[in-house]
Amino acid sequence: MKPSEVLFVAGNVDRLASIKIRCREIAARLGCDCYYNAKTVAEVPAGYKGYVCVKPDFPRTSLSEFARKGLVVWDILDDTPPTEGVDAYIASTLFVRALFERRLRKRIEVIPHYHCNFTGQLNDGTRRLAAYVGSDHWYPLLDGVEHRKYFVHRWSREELVKVYLEIGISINLRNLSIEGQKWVQTPTDITPVAVKHIMLNSGIKLINCLGFGIPSVSSVEPAYMEIAPECTIFTDQLACGEHLRELAENNELYTLMRARCISEARRFSVETVVGRYRDLIQSL
């Protein structure tokens, strides 16, 4: 199948960053068309051989109808994917593929997220400013820990790039638990939705850090452990401050981790990831 024969179908591109990343940006580089905000399958244009679904707004119960238009590829993001009417799936990590391969029993292609540094410009490595970059919903309790916070919901990629060029250490923690280094050790009152989100996490925050050469501290989550465990320090909220000081004051450690980040970043460049999509499309 050729990219021109594939339509990316997604929900609200203005509201969801994952659609901007996994749909609009990818489709533009592949030469695929996009269609947003369809509330029913009938609204989706026919005439394409394949459709890549990225958080579409139409009901999942209508996917069997959708499949009559062409091959359907479902990008697994944040939630359990449908089983009917889908020909193949995209997972962001090997861990996510393993979660669903027995249940889905169909092709699951692993294609990671890519970082927002399209130009390859690195942070200059002189700063030691620690910062949380992410959603306010997940912002952790970090009393007594000197850091900045950037709540970046609905930010543009260009705005996000400016932040990563200014900071020196990234805090990739969540507010789910005060202590405990295992992602499975979440409090009993945490909702299944939140736990599922951690399990399906693409690791994009760590990938962003790699792209700009920024060492980080992270929660022990499946995606972070898989992507580049040597490029971050795993910690919890209680020990976070100690590790941030270590990175800020130990130049040898900081330089070593920064070099590891830069080395690993090439695996997540936009060119590499687009190539994975192209291989998938051509094999359909």
CSV table of N, CA and C in Angstrom, one decimal, residues 158-274:
chain,number,residue,atom,x,y,z
A,158,GLU,N,6.5,24.2,19.4
A,158,GLU,CA,7.5,25.2,19.4
A,158,GLU,C,7.6,25.8,20.9
A,159,GLU,N,6.5,25.9,21.6
A,159,GLU,CA,6.6,26.4,22.9
A,159,GLU,C,7.3,25.4,23.8
A,160,LEU,N,7.0,24.1,23.6
A,160,LEU,CA,7.6,23.1,24.4
A,160,LEU,C,9.1,23.0,24.1
A,161,VAL,N,9.6,23.2,22.9
A,161,VAL,CA,11.0,23.2,22.6
A,161,VAL,C,11.7,24.3,23.4
A,162,LYS,N,11.1,25.4,23.6
A,162,LYS,CA,11.8,26.5,24.3
A,162,LYS,C,12.0,26.1,25.8
A,163,VAL,N,11.1,25.4,26.3
A,163,VAL,CA,11.2,24.9,27.7
A,163,VAL,C,12.4,24.0,27.8
A,164,TYR,N,12.5,23.0,27.0
A,164,TYR,CA,13.5,22.0,27.0
A,164,TYR,C,14.9,22.6,26.8
A,165,LEU,N,14.9,23.7,26.1
A,165,LEU,CA,16.2,24.4,25.8
A,165,LEU,C,16.7,25.2,27.0
A,166,GLU,N,15.7,25.5,27.9
A,166,GLU,CA,16.0,26.3,29.1
A,166,GLU,C,16.4,25.5,30.4
A,167,ILE,N,15.8,24.3,30.5
A,167,ILE,CA,16.0,23.6,31.7
A,167,ILE,C,17.2,22.7,31.6
A,168,GLY,N,17.6,22.1,32.8
A,168,GLY,CA,18.8,21.2,32.7
A,168,GLY,C,18.5,19.8,33.2
A,169,ILE,N,17.4,19.6,34.0
A,169,ILE,CA,17.1,18.3,34.6
A,169,ILE,C,15.5,18.2,34.5
A,170,SER,N,15.0,17.1,34.1
A,170,SER,CA,13.6,16.9,34.0
A,170,SER,C,13.1,16.0,35.1
A,171,ILE,N,11.9,16.3,35.6
A,171,ILE,CA,11.3,15.5,36.7
A,171,ILE,C,10.1,14.8,36.1
A,172,ASN,N,10.3,13.5,35.8
A,172,ASN,CA,9.3,12.6,35.2
A,172,ASN,C,8.6,11.8,36.2
A,173,LEU,N,8.0,12.4,37.2
A,173,LEU,CA,7.3,11.8,38.3
A,173,LEU,C,5.8,12.1,38.2
A,174,ARG,N,5.0,11.3,38.9
A,174,ARG,CA,3.5,11.5,38.9
A,174,ARG,C,3.1,11.7,40.4
A,175,ASN,N,1.8,12.1,40.5
A,175,ASN,CA,1.3,12.3,41.9
A,175,ASN,C,0.6,11.1,42.5
A,176,LEU,N,0.9,9.9,42.0
A,176,LEU,CA,0.1,8.8,42.4
A,176,LEU,C,0.6,8.2,43.7
A,177,SER,N,1.8,8.3,44.1
A,177,SER,CA,2.3,7.8,45.3
A,177,SER,C,3.4,8.6,45.9
A,178,ILE,N,3.5,8.7,47.2
A,178,ILE,CA,4.5,9.5,47.9
A,178,ILE,C,5.8,8.7,47.9
A,179,GLU,N,5.7,7.4,48.1
A,179,GLU,CA,6.9,6.6,48.1
A,179,GLU,C,6.6,5.2,47.4
A,180,GLY,N,7.7,4.5,47.1
A,180,GLY,CA,7.5,3.3,46.4
A,180,GLY,C,8.0,3.4,45.0
A,181,GLN,N,9.0,2.6,44.6
A,181,GLN,CA,9.7,2.7,43.3
A,181,GLN,C,9.1,1.9,42.2
A,182,LYS,N,8.0,1.1,42.5
A,182,LYS,CA,7.5,0.2,41.5
A,182,LYS,C,6.1,0.8,41.1
A,183,TRP,N,5.9,0.8,39.8
A,183,TRP,CA,4.7,1.3,39.2
A,183,TRP,C,3.5,0.5,39.7
A,184,VAL,N,3.7,-0.7,40.1
A,184,VAL,CA,2.5,-1.5,40.6
A,184,VAL,C,2.2,-1.2,42.1
A,185,GLN,N,3.1,-0.5,42.7
A,185,GLN,CA,2.9,-0.1,44.1
A,185,GLN,C,2.1,1.2,44.3
A,186,THR,N,1.0,1.3,43.6
A,186,THR,CA,0.2,2.5,43.7
A,186,THR,C,-0.8,2.3,44.8
A,187,PRO,N,-1.3,3.3,45.5
A,187,PRO,CA,-2.3,3.2,46.6
A,187,PRO,C,-3.5,2.6,46.1
A,188,THR,N,-4.3,1.9,47.0
A,188,THR,CA,-5.5,1.2,46.6
A,188,THR,C,-6.6,2.1,46.2
A,189,ASP,N,-6.5,3.4,46.5
A,189,ASP,CA,-7.6,4.3,46.1
A,189,ASP,C,-7.4,4.9,44.7
A,190,ILE,N,-6.3,4.5,44.0
A,190,ILE,CA,-6.0,5.0,42.7
A,190,ILE,C,-7.0,4.3,41.7
A,191,THR,N,-7.6,5.1,40.8
A,191,THR,CA,-8.6,4.5,39.9
A,191,THR,C,-7.9,3.6,38.9
A,192,PRO,N,-8.7,2.6,38.4
A,192,PRO,CA,-8.1,1.7,37.4
A,192,PRO,C,-7.7,2.5,36.1
A,193,VAL,N,-8.4,3.6,35.8
A,193,VAL,CA,-8.1,4.4,34.7
A,193,VAL,C,-6.7,4.9,34.8
A,194,ALA,N,-6.3,5.4,36.0
A,194,ALA,CA,-5.0,6.0,36.2
A,194,ALA,C,-3.9,4.9,36.1
A,195,VAL,N,-4.2,3.8,36.6
A,195,VAL,CA,-3.2,2.7,36.5
A,195,VAL,C,-3.0,2.2,35.1
A,196,LYS,N,-4.2,2.2,34.4
A,196,LYS,CA,-4.1,1.8,33.0
A,196,LYS,C,-3.3,2.8,32.2
A,197,HIS,N,-3.4,4.1,32.5
A,197,HIS,CA,-2.7,5.1,31.8
A,197,HIS,C,-1.2,4.9,32.0
A,198,ILE,N,-0.8,4.5,33.2
A,198,ILE,CA,0.7,4.3,33.5
A,198,ILE,C,1.1,3.1,32.7
A,199,MET,N,0.3,2.0,32.6
A,199,MET,CA,0.7,0.8,31.9
A,199,MET,C,0.9,1.1,30.4
A,200,LEU,N,0.0,2.0,29.9
A,200,LEU,CA,0.1,2.3,28.4
A,200,LEU,C,0.9,3.5,28.1
A,201,ASN,N,1.5,4.1,29.1
A,201,ASN,CA,2.3,5.3,28.9
A,201,ASN,C,3.4,5.1,27.8
A,202,SER,N,3.5,6.0,26.9
A,202,SER,CA,4.4,5.9,25.7
A,202,SER,C,5.8,6.2,26.1
A,203,GLY,N,6.0,6.9,27.3
A,203,GLY,CA,7.3,7.3,27.7
A,203,GLY,C,7.8,8.6,27.0
A,204,ILE,N,6.9,9.4,26.4
A,204,ILE,CA,7.2,10.5,25.6
A,204,ILE,C,8.0,11.5,26.4
A,205,LYS,N,7.8,11.7,27.7
A,205,LYS,CA,8.6,12.6,28.5
A,205,LYS,C,10.1,12.3,28.5
A,206,LEU,N,10.4,11.0,28.7
A,206,LEU,CA,11.8,10.6,28.7
A,206,LEU,C,12.3,10.7,27.3
A,207,ILE,N,11.6,10.4,26.3
A,207,ILE,CA,12.0,10.5,24.9
A,207,ILE,C,12.3,12.0,24.6
A,208,ASN,N,11.5,12.9,25.1
A,208,ASN,CA,11.8,14.3,24.9
A,208,ASN,C,13.2,14.7,25.6
A,209,CYS,N,13.4,14.2,26.8
A,209,CYS,CA,14.6,14.4,27.5
A,209,CYS,C,15.8,13.9,26.7
A,210,LEU,N,15.7,12.8,26.1
A,210,LEU,CA,16.8,12.2,25.3
A,210,LEU,C,17.1,13.2,24.1
A,211,GLY,N,16.1,13.6,23.5
A,211,GLY,CA,16.2,14.5,22.3
A,211,GLY,C,17.0,15.7,22.5
A,212,PHE,N,16.9,16.3,23.8
A,212,PHE,CA,17.6,17.5,24.1
A,212,PHE,C,18.8,17.3,24.9
A,213,GLY,N,19.2,16.1,25.2
A,213,GLY,CA,20.4,15.8,26.0
A,213,GLY,C,20.2,16.2,27.5
A,214,ILE,N,19.0,15.9,28.0
A,214,ILE,CA,18.6,16.3,29.4
A,214,ILE,C,18.5,15.1,30.3
A,215,PRO,N,19.4,15.0,31.3
A,215,PRO,CA,19.2,13.9,32.3
A,215,PRO,C,17.9,14.2,33.1
A,216,SER,N,17.4,13.1,33.7
A,216,SER,CA,16.1,13.2,34.3
A,216,SER,C,16.1,12.3,35.6
A,217,VAL,N,15.0,12.5,36.4
A,217,VAL,CA,14.6,11.6,37.4
A,217,VAL,C,13.2,11.1,37.0
A,218,SER,N,12.9,9.8,37.2
A,218,SER,CA,11.7,9.2,36.7
A,218,SER,C,11.1,8.3,37.7
A,219,SER,N,9.8,8.1,37.6
A,219,SER,CA,9.1,7.0,38.3
A,219,SER,C,9.4,5.7,37.6
A,220,VAL,N,9.4,4.6,38.3
A,220,VAL,CA,9.6,3.3,37.7
A,220,VAL,C,8.4,2.9,37.0
A,221,GLU,N,8.3,3.2,35.7
A,221,GLU,CA,7.1,2.8,34.9
A,221,GLU,C,7.6,2.0,33.7
A,222,PRO,N,6.8,1.1,33.2
A,222,PRO,CA,7.2,0.2,32.1
A,222,PRO,C,7.9,0.9,31.0
A,223,ALA,N,7.3,2.0,30.5
A,223,ALA,CA,7.9,2.6,29.3
A,223,ALA,C,9.2,3.2,29.6
A,224,TYR,N,9.4,3.8,30.7
A,224,TYR,CA,10.7,4.4,31.1
A,224,TYR,C,11.8,3.3,31.2
A,225,MET,N,11.4,2.2,31.8
A,225,MET,CA,12.3,1.1,32.0
A,225,MET,C,12.7,0.5,30.7
A,226,GLU,N,11.8,0.5,29.7
A,226,GLU,CA,12.1,-0.1,28.4
A,226,GLU,C,12.9,0.9,27.5
A,227,ILE,N,12.6,2.1,27.5
A,227,ILE,CA,13.1,3.1,26.5
A,227,ILE,C,14.6,3.3,26.7
A,228,ALA,N,15.0,3.8,27.9
A,228,ALA,CA,16.4,4.1,28.1
A,228,ALA,C,16.6,4.2,29.6
A,229,PRO,N,16.6,3.1,30.4
A,229,PRO,CA,16.8,3.2,31.8
A,229,PRO,C,18.2,3.8,32.2
A,230,GLU,N,19.2,3.7,31.3
A,230,GLU,CA,20.5,4.3,31.7
A,230,GLU,C,20.5,5.8,31.5
A,231,CYS,N,19.4,6.4,31.0
A,231,CYS,CA,19.4,7.8,30.8
A,231,CYS,C,18.6,8.6,31.9
A,232,THR,N,18.2,7.9,32.9
A,232,THR,CA,17.4,8.6,34.0
A,232,THR,C,17.8,7.9,35.3
A,233,ILE,N,17.4,8.6,36.4
A,233,ILE,CA,17.5,8.0,37.7
A,233,ILE,C,16.2,7.7,38.2
A,234,PHE,N,15.9,6.4,38.5
A,234,PHE,CA,14.6,6.1,39.0
A,234,PHE,C,14.5,6.4,40.5
A,235,THR,N,13.4,7.0,40.8
A,235,THR,CA,13.2,7.5,42.2
A,235,THR,C,11.7,7.6,42.5
A,236,ASP,N,11.4,8.1,43.7
A,236,ASP,CA,10.1,8.4,44.1
A,236,ASP,C,10.0,9.8,44.6
A,237,GLN,N,8.9,10.3,45.1
A,237,GLN,CA,8.7,11.6,45.5
A,237,GLN,C,9.6,12.0,46.8
A,238,LEU,N,9.8,11.0,47.6
A,238,LEU,CA,10.5,11.3,48.9
A,238,LEU,C,12.0,11.5,48.6
A,239,ALA,N,12.5,10.7,47.6
A,239,ALA,CA,14.0,10.7,47.3
A,239,ALA,C,14.3,11.6,46.1
A,240,CYS,N,13.3,12.2,45.5
A,240,CYS,CA,13.5,13.0,44.3
A,240,CYS,C,14.5,14.2,44.6
A,241,GLY,N,14.3,14.9,45.6
A,241,GLY,CA,15.2,16.1,45.9
A,241,GLY,C,16.7,15.6,46.0
A,242,GLU,N,16.9,14.5,46.6
A,242,GLU,CA,18.3,14.0,46.8
A,242,GLU,C,18.9,13.7,45.4
A,243,HIS,N,18.2,13.1,44.5
A,243,HIS,CA,18.7,12.8,43.2
A,243,HIS,C,18.9,14.0,42.3
A,244,LEU,N,18.0,15.0,42.5
A,244,LEU,CA,18.1,16.2,41.8
A,244,LEU,C,19.4,17.0,42.2
A,245,ARG,N,19.7,17.0,43.5
A,245,ARG,CA,20.9,17.6,43.9
A,245,ARG,C,22.2,16.9,43.4
A,246,GLU,N,22.1,15.6,43.4
A,246,GLU,CA,23.2,14.8,42.9
A,246,GLU,C,23.5,15.1,41.4
A,247,LEU,N,22.4,15.2,40.6
A,247,LEU,CA,22.6,15.6,39.2
A,247,LEU,C,23.1,17.0,39.0
A,248,ALA,N,22.7,17.9,39.9
A,248,ALA,CA,23.1,19.3,39.8
A,248,ALA,C,24.5,19.5,40.2
A,249,GLU,N,25.0,18.8,41.2
A,249,GLU,CA,26.3,19.0,41.8
A,249,GLU,C,27.4,18.1,41.2
A,250,ASN,N,27.0,17.0,40.7
A,250,ASN,CA,28.0,16.0,40.3
A,250,ASN,C,28.2,16.1,38.8
A,251,ASN,N,29.1,16.9,38.3
A,251,ASN,CA,29.3,17.2,36.9
A,251,ASN,C,29.7,15.9,36.1
A,252,GLU,N,30.4,15.0,36.7
A,252,GLU,CA,30.8,13.8,36.0
A,252,GLU,C,29.6,13.0,35.7
A,253,LEU,N,28.7,12.8,36.7
A,253,LEU,CA,27.5,12.1,36.5
A,253,LEU,C,26.6,12.7,35.5
A,254,TYR,N,26.4,14.0,35.6
A,254,TYR,CA,25.6,14.8,34.7
A,254,TYR,C,26.1,14.6,33.2
A,255,THR,N,27.4,14.8,33.0
A,255,THR,CA,28.0,14.7,31.7
A,255,THR,C,27.8,13.3,31.1
A,256,LEU,N,28.0,12.3,32.0
A,256,LEU,CA,27.8,10.9,31.5
A,256,LEU,C,26.4,10.6,31.1
A,257,MET,N,25.4,11.1,31.9
A,257,MET,CA,24.0,10.8,31.6
A,257,MET,C,23.6,11.6,30.3
A,258,ARG,N,24.1,12.8,30.2
A,258,ARG,CA,23.8,13.6,29.1
A,258,ARG,C,24.3,13.0,27.8
A,259,ALA,N,25.5,12.4,27.8
A,259,ALA,CA,26.0,11.7,26.6
A,259,ALA,C,25.2,10.5,26.3
A,260,ARG,N,24.7,9.8,27.3
A,260,ARG,CA,23.8,8.6,27.0
A,260,ARG,C,22.5,9.1,26.4
A,261,CYS,N,22.0,10.2,26.9
A,261,CYS,CA,20.7,10.7,26.3
A,261,CYS,C,20.9,11.0,24.8
A,262,ILE,N,22.0,11.7,24.5
A,262,ILE,CA,22.2,12.1,23.1
A,262,ILE,C,22.4,10.9,22.2
A,263,SER,N,23.1,9.9,22.7
A,263,SER,CA,23.3,8.7,22.0
A,263,SER,C,22.0,7.9,21.7
A,264,GLU,N,21.2,7.8,22.7
A,264,GLU,CA,19.9,7.1,22.5
A,264,GLU,C,18.9,7.8,21.7
A,265,ALA,N,19.0,9.2,21.6
A,265,ALA,CA,18.0,10.0,21.0
A,265,ALA,C,17.8,9.6,19.5
A,266,ARG,N,18.8,9.2,18.8
A,266,ARG,CA,18.7,8.9,17.4
A,266,ARG,C,17.6,7.8,17.1
A,267,ARG,N,17.4,6.9,18.1
A,267,ARG,CA,16.4,5.9,17.9
A,267,ARG,C,15.0,6.4,17.9
A,268,PHE,N,14.8,7.7,18.3
A,268,PHE,CA,13.5,8.2,18.4
A,268,PHE,C,13.3,9.5,17.5
A,269,SER,N,14.3,9.7,16.6
A,269,SER,CA,14.2,10.8,15.7
A,269,SER,C,12.9,10.7,14.9
A,270,VAL,N,12.4,11.9,14.4
A,270,VAL,CA,11.2,11.8,13.6
A,270,VAL,C,11.5,11.1,12.3
A,271,GLU,N,12.7,11.1,11.7
A,271,GLU,CA,13.0,10.4,10.5
A,271,GLU,C,12.9,8.9,10.8
A,272,THR,N,13.4,8.4,11.9
A,272,THR,CA,13.4,7.0,12.2
A,272,THR,C,11.9,6.5,12.4
A,273,VAL,N,11.1,7.3,13.1
A,273,VAL,CA,9.8,6.9,13.4
A,273,VAL,C,8.9,6.9,12.2
A,274,VAL,N,9.1,7.9,11.4
A,274,VAL,CA,8.3,8.0,10.1
A,274,VAL,C,8.7,6.8,9.2
